[in-house]
mmCIF file of C-alpha atoms and ligand atoms in Angstrom:
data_model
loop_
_atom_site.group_PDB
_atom_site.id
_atom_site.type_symbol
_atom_site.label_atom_id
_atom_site.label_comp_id
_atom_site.label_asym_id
_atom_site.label_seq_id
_atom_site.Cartn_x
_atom_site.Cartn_y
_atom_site.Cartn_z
ATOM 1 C CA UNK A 37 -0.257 -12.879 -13.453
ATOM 2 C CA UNK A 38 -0.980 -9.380 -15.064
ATOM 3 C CA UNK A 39 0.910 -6.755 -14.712
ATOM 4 C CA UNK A 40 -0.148 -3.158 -15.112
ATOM 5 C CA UNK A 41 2.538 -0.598 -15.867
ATOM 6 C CA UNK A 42 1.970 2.942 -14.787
ATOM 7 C CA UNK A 43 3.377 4.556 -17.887
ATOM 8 C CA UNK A 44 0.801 2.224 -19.866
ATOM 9 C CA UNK A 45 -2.208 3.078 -17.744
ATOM 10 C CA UNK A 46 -5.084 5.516 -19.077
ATOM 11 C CA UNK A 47 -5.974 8.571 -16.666
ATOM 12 C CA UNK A 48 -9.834 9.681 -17.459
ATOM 13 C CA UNK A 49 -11.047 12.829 -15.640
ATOM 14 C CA UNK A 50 -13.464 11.840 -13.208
ATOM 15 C CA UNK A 51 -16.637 12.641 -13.908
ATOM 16 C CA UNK A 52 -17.472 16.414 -12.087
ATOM 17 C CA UNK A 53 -21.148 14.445 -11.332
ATOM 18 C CA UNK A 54 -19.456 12.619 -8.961
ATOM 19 C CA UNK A 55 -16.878 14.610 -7.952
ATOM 20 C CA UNK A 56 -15.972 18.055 -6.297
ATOM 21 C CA UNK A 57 -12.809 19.939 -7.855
ATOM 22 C CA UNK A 58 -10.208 17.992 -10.469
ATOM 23 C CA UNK A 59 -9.625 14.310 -10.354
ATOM 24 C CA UNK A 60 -7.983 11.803 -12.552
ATOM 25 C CA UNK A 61 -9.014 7.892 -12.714
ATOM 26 C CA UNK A 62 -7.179 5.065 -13.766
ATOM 27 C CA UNK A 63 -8.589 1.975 -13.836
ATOM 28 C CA UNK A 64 -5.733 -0.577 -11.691
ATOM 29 C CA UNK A 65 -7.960 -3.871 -12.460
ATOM 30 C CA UNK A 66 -11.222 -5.794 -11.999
ATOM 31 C CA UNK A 67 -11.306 -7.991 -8.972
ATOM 32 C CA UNK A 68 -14.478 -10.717 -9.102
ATOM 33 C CA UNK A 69 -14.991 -11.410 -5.654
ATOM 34 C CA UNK A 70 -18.140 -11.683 -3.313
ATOM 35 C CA UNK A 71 -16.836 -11.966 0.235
ATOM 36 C CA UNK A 72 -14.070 -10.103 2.154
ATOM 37 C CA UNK A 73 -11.032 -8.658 1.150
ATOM 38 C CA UNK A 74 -7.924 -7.951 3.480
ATOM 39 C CA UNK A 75 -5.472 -5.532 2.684
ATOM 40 C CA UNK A 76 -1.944 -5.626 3.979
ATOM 41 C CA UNK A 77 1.170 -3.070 4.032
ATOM 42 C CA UNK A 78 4.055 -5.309 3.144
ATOM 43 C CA UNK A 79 7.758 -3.323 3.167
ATOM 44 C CA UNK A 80 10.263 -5.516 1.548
ATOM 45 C CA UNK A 81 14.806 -4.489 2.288
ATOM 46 C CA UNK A 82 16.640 -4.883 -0.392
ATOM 47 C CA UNK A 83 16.628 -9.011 -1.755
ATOM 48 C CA UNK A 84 13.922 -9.510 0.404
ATOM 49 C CA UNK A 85 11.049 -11.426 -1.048
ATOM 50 C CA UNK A 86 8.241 -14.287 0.123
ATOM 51 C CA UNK A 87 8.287 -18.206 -0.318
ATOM 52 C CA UNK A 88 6.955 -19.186 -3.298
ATOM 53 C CA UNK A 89 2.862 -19.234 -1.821
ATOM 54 C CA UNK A 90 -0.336 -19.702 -3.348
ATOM 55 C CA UNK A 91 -3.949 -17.794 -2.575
ATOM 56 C CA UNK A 92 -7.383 -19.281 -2.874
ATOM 57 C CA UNK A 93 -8.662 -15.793 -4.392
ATOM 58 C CA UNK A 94 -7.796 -13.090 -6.230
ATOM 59 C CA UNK A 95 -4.704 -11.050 -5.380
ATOM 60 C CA UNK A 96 -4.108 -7.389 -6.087
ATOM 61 C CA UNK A 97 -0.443 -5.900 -5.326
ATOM 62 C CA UNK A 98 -0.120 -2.191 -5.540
ATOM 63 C CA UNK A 99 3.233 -1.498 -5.843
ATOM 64 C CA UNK A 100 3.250 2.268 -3.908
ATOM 65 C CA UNK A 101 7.343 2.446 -3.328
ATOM 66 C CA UNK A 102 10.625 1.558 -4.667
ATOM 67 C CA UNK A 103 11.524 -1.260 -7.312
ATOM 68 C CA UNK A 104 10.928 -4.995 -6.869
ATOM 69 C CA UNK A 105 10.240 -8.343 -8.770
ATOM 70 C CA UNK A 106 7.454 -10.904 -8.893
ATOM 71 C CA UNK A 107 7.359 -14.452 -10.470
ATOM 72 C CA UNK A 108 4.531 -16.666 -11.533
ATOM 73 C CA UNK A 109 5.401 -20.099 -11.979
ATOM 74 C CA UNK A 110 6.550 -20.816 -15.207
ATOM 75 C CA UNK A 111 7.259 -17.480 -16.380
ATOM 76 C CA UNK A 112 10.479 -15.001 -16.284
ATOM 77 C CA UNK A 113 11.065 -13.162 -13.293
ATOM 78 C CA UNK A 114 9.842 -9.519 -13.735
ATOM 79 C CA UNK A 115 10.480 -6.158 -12.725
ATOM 80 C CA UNK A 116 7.678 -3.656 -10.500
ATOM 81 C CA UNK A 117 8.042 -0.076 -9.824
ATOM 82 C CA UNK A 118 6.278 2.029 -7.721
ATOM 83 C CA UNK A 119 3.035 2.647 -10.108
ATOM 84 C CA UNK A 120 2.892 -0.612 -11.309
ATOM 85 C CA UNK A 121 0.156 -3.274 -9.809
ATOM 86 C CA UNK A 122 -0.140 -6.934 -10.503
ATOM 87 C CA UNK A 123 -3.227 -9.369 -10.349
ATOM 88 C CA UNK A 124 -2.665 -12.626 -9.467
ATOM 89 C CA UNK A 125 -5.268 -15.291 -10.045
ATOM 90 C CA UNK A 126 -6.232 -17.814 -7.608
ATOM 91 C CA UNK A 127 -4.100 -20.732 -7.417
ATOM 92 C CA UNK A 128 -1.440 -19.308 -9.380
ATOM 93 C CA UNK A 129 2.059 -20.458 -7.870
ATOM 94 C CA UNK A 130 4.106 -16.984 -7.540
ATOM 95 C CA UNK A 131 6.109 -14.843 -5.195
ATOM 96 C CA UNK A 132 7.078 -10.955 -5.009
ATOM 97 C CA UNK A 133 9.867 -8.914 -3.363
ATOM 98 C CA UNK A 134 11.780 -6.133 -3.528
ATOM 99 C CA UNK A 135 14.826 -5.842 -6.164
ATOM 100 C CA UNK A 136 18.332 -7.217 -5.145
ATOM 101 C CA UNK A 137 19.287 -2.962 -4.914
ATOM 102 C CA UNK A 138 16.422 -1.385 -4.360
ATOM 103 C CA UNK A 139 13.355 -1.863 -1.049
ATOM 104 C CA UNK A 140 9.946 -2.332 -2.218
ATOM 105 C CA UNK A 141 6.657 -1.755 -0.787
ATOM 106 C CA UNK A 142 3.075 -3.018 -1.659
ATOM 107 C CA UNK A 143 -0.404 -2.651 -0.426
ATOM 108 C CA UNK A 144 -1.703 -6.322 -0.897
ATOM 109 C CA UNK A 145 -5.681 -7.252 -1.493
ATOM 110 C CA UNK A 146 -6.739 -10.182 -1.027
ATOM 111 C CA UNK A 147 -10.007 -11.386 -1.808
ATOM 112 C CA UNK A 148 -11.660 -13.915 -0.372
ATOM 113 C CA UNK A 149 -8.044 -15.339 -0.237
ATOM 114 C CA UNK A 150 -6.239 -17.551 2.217
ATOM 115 C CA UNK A 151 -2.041 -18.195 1.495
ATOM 116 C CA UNK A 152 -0.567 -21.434 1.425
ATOM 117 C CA UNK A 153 2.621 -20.770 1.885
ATOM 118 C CA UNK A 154 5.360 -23.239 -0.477
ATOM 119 C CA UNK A 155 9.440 -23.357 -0.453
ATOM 120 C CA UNK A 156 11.708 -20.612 -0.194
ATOM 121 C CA UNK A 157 12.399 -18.667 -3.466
ATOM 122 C CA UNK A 158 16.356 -19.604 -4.094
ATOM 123 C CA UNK A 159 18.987 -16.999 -4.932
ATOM 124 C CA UNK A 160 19.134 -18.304 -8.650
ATOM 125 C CA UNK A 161 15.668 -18.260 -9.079
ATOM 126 C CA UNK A 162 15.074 -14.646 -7.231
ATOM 127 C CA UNK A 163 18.612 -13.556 -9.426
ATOM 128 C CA UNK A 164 16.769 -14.572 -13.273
ATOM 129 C CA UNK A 165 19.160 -16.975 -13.555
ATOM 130 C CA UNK A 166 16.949 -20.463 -13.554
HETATM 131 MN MN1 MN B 90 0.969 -13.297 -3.248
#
């Protein structure tokens, strides 16, 4: 899982070839995928969050409101803000959701991705505390 902040991102100018009037680019992440990709508008209350799931392709979360926290196996939980998007690799074992104060949305990509969905995240685990 990669996470990339919005106050660490780089904004170029697009390039005024390609564009008409001011815009600013920043690059979000680089998705190898051949086939289809589904995107999905997921709103999240407050402690809400999925199972524990797996997807066969690359995942792209773009976190576009509130606060929240994802989880790859393994690793500490960790906090999202709106801004902020995380890649998740195929295979990798993870979950996201909103913060235990705070909703959360996210557009989610998949690419050429089915879910398998796993067992439910626990309140210690969601909490940090395992
Ligand atoms: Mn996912």
């Amino acid at each position: 899982m990669k996470i990339i902040r919005e106050r660490d991102g780089v904004s170029e100018q697009a390039d005024p070839a390609n564009f008409v009037g001011r815009a600013s680019v920043r690059r979000l992440g680089d998705l190898d995928a051949a086939g289809t990709a589904r995107g999905f508008l997921v709103s999240f209350e407050p402690g809400g969050r999925t199972n524990w799931h797996r997807h066969t392709g690359t995942q792209l979360l773009l976190i576009v409101e509130g606060r929240g926290r994802v989880q790859s196996e393994g690793e500490p939980v960790r906090e999202v803000a709106a801004g902020d998007a995380v890649s998740i690799a195929p295979g990798e074992k993870h979950w996201h959701g909103a913060s235990p104060e705070a909703a959360m949305t996210h557009v989610a990509i998949n690419l050429d991705a089915t879910t398998e969905w796993l067992e439910r995240v626990s309140e210690e685990t969601y909490r940090g505390l395992e």
